[in-house]
Coordinates of C-alpha atoms and ligand atoms in Angstrom, one line a residue:
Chain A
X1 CA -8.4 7.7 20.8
X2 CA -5.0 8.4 18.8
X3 CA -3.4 11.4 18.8
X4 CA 0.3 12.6 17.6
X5 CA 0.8 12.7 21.0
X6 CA 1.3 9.1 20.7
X7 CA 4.3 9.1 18.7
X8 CA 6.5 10.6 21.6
X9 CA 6.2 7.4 23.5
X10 CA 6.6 5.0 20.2
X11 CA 9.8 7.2 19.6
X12 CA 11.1 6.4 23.0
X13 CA 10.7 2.8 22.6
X14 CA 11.8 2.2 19.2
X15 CA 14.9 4.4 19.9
X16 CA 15.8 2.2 23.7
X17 CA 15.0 -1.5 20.8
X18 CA 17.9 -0.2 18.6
X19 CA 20.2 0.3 21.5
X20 CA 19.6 -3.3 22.7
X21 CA 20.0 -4.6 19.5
X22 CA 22.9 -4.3 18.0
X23 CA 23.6 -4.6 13.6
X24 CA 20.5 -4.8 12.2
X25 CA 18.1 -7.5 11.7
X26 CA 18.8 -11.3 10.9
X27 CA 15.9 -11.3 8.3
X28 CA 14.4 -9.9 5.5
X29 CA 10.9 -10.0 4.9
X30 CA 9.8 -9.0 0.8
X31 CA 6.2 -8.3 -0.4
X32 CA 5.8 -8.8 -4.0
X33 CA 3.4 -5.7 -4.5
X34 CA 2.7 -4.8 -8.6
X35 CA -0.5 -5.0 -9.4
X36 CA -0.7 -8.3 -9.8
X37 CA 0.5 -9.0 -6.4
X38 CA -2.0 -6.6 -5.1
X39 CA -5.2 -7.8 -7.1
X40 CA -4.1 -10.7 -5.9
X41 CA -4.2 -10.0 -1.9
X42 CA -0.5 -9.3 -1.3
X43 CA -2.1 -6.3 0.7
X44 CA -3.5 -8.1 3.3
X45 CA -0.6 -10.4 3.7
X46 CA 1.8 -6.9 3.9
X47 CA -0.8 -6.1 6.4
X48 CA -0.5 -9.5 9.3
X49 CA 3.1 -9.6 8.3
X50 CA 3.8 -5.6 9.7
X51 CA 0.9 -6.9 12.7
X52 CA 3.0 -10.1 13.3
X53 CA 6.7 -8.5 13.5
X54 CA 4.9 -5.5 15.8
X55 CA 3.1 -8.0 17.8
X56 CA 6.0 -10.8 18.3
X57 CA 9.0 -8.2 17.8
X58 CA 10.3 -10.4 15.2
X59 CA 13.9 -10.4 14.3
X60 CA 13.4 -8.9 11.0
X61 CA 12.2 -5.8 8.7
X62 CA 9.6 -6.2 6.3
X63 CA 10.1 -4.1 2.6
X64 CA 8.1 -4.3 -0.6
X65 CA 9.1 -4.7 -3.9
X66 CA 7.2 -4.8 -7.4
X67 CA 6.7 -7.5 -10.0
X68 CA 9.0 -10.8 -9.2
X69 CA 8.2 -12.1 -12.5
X70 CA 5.7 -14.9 -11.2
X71 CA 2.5 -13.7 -11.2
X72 CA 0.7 -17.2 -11.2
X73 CA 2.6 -17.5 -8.1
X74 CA 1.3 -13.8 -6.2
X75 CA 0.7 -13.2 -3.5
X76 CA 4.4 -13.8 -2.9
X77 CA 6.8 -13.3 -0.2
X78 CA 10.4 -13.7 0.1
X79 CA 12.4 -14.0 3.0
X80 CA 16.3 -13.4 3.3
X81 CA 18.7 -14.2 5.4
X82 CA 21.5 -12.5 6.8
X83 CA 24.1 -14.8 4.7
X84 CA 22.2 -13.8 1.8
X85 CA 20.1 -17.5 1.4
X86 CA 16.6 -16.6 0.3
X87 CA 13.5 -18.7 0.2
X88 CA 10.8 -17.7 -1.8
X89 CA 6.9 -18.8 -0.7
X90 CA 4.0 -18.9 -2.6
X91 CA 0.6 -18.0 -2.9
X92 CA 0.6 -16.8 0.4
X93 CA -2.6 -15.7 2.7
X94 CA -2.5 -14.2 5.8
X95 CA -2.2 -16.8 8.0
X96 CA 0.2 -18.7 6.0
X97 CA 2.1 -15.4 6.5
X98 CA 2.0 -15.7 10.2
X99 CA 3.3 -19.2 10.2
X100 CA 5.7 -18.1 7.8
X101 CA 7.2 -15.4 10.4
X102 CA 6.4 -18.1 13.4
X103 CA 8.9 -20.8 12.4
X104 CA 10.9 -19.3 9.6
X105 CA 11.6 -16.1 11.4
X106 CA 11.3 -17.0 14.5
X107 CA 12.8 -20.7 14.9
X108 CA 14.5 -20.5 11.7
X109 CA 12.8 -23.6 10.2
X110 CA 11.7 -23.2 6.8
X111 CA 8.0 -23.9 5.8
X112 CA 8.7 -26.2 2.8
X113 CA 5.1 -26.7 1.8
X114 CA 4.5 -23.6 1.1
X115 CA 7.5 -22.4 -1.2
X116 CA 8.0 -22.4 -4.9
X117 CA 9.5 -25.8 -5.3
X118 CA 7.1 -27.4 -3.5
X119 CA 4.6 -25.9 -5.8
X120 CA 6.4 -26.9 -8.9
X121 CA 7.0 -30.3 -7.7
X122 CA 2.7 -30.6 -6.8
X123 CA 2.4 -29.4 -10.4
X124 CA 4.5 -31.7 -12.0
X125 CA 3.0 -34.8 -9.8
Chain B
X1 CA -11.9 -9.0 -11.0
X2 CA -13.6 -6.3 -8.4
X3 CA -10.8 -4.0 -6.4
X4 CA -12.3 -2.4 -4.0
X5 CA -11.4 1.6 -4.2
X6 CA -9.2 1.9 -1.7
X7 CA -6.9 -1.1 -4.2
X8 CA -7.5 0.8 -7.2
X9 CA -6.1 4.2 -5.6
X10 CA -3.1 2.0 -4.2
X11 CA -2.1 1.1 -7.9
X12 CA -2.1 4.9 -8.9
X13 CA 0.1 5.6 -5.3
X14 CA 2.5 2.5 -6.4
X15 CA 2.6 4.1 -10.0
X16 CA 3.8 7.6 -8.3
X17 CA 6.3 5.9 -5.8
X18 CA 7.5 4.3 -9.2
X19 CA 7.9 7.9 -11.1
X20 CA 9.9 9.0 -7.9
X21 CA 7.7 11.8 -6.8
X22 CA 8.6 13.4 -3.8
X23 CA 5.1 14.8 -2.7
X24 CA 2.0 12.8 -3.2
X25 CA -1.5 14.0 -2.3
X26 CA -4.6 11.7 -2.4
X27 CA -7.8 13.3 -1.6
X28 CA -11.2 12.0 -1.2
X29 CA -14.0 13.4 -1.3
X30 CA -17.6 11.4 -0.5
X31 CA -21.0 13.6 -1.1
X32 CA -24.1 12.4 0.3
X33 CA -25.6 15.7 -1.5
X34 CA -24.0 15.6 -4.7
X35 CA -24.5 11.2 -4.4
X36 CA -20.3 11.7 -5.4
X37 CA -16.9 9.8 -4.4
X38 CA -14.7 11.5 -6.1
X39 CA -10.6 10.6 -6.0
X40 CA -7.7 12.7 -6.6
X41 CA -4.3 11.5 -7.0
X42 CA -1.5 14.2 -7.9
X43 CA 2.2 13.2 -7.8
X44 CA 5.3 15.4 -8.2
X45 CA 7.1 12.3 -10.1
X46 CA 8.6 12.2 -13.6
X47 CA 4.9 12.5 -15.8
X48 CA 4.8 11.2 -18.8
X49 CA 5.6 11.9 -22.6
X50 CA 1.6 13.0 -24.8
X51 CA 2.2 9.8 -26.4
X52 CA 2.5 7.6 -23.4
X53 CA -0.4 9.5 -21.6
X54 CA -2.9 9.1 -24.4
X55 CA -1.8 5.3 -24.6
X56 CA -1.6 5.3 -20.5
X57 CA -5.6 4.3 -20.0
X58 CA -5.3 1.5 -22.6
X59 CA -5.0 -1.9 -21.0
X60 CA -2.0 -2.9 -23.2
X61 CA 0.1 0.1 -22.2
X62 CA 3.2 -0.3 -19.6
X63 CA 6.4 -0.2 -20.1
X64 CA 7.6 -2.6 -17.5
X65 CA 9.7 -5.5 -19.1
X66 CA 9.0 -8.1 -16.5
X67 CA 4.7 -8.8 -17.9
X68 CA 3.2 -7.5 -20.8
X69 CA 0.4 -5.7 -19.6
X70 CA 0.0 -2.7 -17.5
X71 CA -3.4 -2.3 -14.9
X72 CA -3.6 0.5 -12.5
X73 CA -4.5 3.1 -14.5
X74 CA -7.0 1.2 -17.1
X75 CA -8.5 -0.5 -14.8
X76 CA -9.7 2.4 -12.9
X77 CA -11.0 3.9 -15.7
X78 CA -12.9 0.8 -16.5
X79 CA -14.4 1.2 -13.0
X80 CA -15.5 5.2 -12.8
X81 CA -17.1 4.8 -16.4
X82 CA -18.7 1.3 -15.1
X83 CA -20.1 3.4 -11.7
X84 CA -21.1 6.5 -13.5
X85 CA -18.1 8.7 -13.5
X86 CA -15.6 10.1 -15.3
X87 CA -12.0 9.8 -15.7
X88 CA -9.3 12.6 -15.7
X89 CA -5.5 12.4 -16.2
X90 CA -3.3 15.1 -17.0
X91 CA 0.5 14.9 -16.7
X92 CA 3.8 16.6 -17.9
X93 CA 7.4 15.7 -18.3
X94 CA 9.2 16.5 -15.6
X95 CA 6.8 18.0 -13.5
X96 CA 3.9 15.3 -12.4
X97 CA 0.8 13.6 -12.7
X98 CA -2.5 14.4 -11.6
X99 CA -5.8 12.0 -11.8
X100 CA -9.2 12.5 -10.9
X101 CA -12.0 9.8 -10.8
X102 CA -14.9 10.0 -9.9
X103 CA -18.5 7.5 -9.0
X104 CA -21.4 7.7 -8.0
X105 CA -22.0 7.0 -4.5
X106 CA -25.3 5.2 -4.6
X107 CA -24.6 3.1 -7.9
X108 CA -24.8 -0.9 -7.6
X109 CA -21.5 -0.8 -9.8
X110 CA -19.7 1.1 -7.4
X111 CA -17.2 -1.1 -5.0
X112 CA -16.7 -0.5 -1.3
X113 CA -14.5 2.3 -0.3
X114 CA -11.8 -0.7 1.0
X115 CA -9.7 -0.3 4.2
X116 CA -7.9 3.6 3.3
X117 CA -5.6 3.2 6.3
X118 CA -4.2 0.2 5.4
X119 CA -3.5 1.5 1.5
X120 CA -2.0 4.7 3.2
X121 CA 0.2 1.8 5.4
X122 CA 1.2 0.5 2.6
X123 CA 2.6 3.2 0.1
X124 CA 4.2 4.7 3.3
X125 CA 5.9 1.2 3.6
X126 CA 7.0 1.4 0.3
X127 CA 8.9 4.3 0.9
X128 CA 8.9 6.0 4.1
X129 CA 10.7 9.5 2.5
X130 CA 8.0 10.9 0.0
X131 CA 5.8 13.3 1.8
X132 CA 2.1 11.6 1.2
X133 CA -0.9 14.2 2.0
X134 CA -4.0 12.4 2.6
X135 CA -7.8 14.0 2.8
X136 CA -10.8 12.8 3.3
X137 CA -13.6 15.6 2.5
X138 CA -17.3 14.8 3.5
X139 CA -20.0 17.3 3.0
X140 CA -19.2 19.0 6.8
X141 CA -16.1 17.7 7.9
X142 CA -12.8 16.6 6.8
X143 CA -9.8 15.0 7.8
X144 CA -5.5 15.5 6.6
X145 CA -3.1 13.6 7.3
X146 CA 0.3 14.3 6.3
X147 CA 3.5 12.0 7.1
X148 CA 5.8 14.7 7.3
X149 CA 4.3 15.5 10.3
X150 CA 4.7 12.1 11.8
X151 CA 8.2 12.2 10.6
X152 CA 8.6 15.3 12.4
X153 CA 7.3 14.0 15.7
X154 CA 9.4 10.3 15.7
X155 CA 13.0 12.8 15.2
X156 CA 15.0 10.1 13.4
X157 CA 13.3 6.8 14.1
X158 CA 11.9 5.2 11.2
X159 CA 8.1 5.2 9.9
X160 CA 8.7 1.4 9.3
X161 CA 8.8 0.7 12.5
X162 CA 5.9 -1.7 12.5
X163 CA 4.4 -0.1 15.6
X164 CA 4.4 2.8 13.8
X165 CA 2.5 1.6 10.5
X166 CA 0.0 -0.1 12.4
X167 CA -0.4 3.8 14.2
X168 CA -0.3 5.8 11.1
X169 CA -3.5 3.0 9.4
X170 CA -5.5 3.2 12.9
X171 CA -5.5 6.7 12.8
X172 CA -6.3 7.4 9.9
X173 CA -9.3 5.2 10.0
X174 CA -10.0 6.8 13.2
X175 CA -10.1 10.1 11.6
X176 CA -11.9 9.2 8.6
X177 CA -14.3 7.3 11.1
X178 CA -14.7 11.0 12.4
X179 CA -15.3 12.6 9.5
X180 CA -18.2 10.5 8.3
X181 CA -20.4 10.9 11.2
X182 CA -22.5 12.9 9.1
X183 CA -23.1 10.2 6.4
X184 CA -25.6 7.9 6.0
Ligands
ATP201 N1 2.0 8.8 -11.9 C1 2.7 8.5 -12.9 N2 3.8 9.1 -13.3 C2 4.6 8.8 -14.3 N3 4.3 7.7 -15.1 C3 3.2 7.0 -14.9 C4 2.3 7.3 -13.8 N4 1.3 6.5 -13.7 C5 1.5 5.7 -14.8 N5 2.6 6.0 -15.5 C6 3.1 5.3 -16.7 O1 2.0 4.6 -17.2 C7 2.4 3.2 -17.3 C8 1.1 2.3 -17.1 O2 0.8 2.4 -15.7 P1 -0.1 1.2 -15.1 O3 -0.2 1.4 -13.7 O4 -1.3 1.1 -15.9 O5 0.8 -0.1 -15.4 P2 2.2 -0.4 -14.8 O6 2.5 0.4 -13.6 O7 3.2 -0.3 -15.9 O8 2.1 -1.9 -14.4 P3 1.3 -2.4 -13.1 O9 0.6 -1.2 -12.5 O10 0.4 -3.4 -13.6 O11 2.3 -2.9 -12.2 C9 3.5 3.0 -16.4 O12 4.3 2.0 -16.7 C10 4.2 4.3 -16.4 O13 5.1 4.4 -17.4
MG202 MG1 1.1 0.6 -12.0

């Protein structure tokens, strides 16, 4: 059972995480979410991506924004880095999102199949 | 394409994030007597102008720049009148935007209630500072969430934490889960 009481201990362990870890996050994590996203299952991906970073304690926050403009491409996801490069993946699911968070996140490899050029590029082939 | 109704409510939370409301309450109510879901969505935001409200349940009405047409709002009217409802919107400038939809509970038409904590998850993650209310109303019982009270408790830590999301959907589903005991 949950119960407010709950949030006491979260408090006290999100509050000693900051203290270890100094300046922020290393990434960025974006959720396309207009409704095209949505219709489209960006929700679920939001969903195993807020799981994942809970789960692995990802270096990284994850935000939302609305329409990117691409809605043939939804669900999309973006992810930033600290230098400001950004890579932008498409037609994500959730476990593409989990990979996504596993080796881009967390090794700092990115996932070229799944981004936008790689989807131009099968499109043009 | 289907949305269940936990989707189509998240469209008219995004819209209210959008108009920069500061309060937003959704409350559902699910009537095994009365064979009734019925939604209500009020918002504190911006509202909108008579002409943009009476063009607001049309399809072809947004006024984002980015795509031509604009869905949350049509396309749950689309669904109440589909499920044997009705639709209700009523807004003013500068002081909000309130929507009610209903369906009936027991018609083919009418899509699965969808995954309410996660849609609550979600607005909150789009931004953790409005003040969302949330009820669920069955015939006997009922359940309220509000975040301000969750803000209250964490003193200064964030309600993105993930941890925290992934709280805030599991109990609500818990307490919705509560709340339905009663229906069949
Ligand atoms: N709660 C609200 N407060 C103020 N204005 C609103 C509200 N809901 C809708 N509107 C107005 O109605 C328009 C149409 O809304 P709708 O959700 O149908 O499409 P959209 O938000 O523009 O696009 P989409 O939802 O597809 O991303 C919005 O662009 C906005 O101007
Ligand atoms: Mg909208």
């Amino acid at each position: 059972m949950k119960s407010l009481e709950d949030l006491k201990k979260m408090r006290e362990a999100a509050l000693k995480k900051v203290e270890m870890r100094e300046g922020g996050k290393d990434y960025r994590v974006v959720v396309g979410m207009a409704t095209c996203g949505i219709a489209a299952g960006a929700r679920p991906v939001l969903n195993k991506l807020v799981e994942e970073t809970a789960n692995h304690d990802y270096n990284c926050v994850v935000t939302q924004t609305g329409c990117i403009g691409m809605c043939v491409y939804e669900p999309i996801v973006e992810v930033y880095e600290k230098n400001g490069a950004h890579t932008t993946y498409v037609h994500v699911n959730p476990d593409k999102a989990a990979r996504i968070l596993a080796e881009h996140v967390g090794q700092g490899h990115i996932v070229e199949e799944y981004t936008v050029d790689a989807a131009k590029k099968a499109q043009e082939a | 394409m289907m949305l269940d109704i936990a989707m189509h409510i998240l469209e008219l939370l995004m819209n209210s994030i959008q108009a920069m409301a500061k309060v937003i309450t959704v409350r559902i109510t699910e009537s095994e007597k009365d064979d009734l879901i019925t939604i209500e969505e009020s918002d504190d935001g911006k509202g909108m102008s008579k002409e943009l409200l009476e063009r607001v349940t049309d399809p072809f009405t947004t006024t984002r720049t980015t795509r031509k047409v604009g869905l949350g709002v049509a396309f749950m009217k689309g669904m109440t009148e589909q499920c044997g409802g009705i639709f209700d919107i009523r807004s003013t400038e500068g002081v909000g935007t309130w929507i009610k939809a209903t369906a009936q509970r027991s018609n083919i038409d009418t899509p699965d209630m969808g995954d309410l904590g996660e849609m609550m998850m979600a607005a909150i993650q789009a931004n953790e500072n409005i003040d969302y209310i949330f009820e669920y109303i069955t015939d006997t019982n009922s359940f309220v969430f509000k975040s301000s009270e969750i803000r209250e408790q964490l003193a200064g830590v964030s309600l993105l934490e993930p941890e925290v999301l992934i709280w805030i959907k599991e109990y609500i589903n818990q307490g919705i889960k509560q709340a339905k005991e009663d229906l069949k």
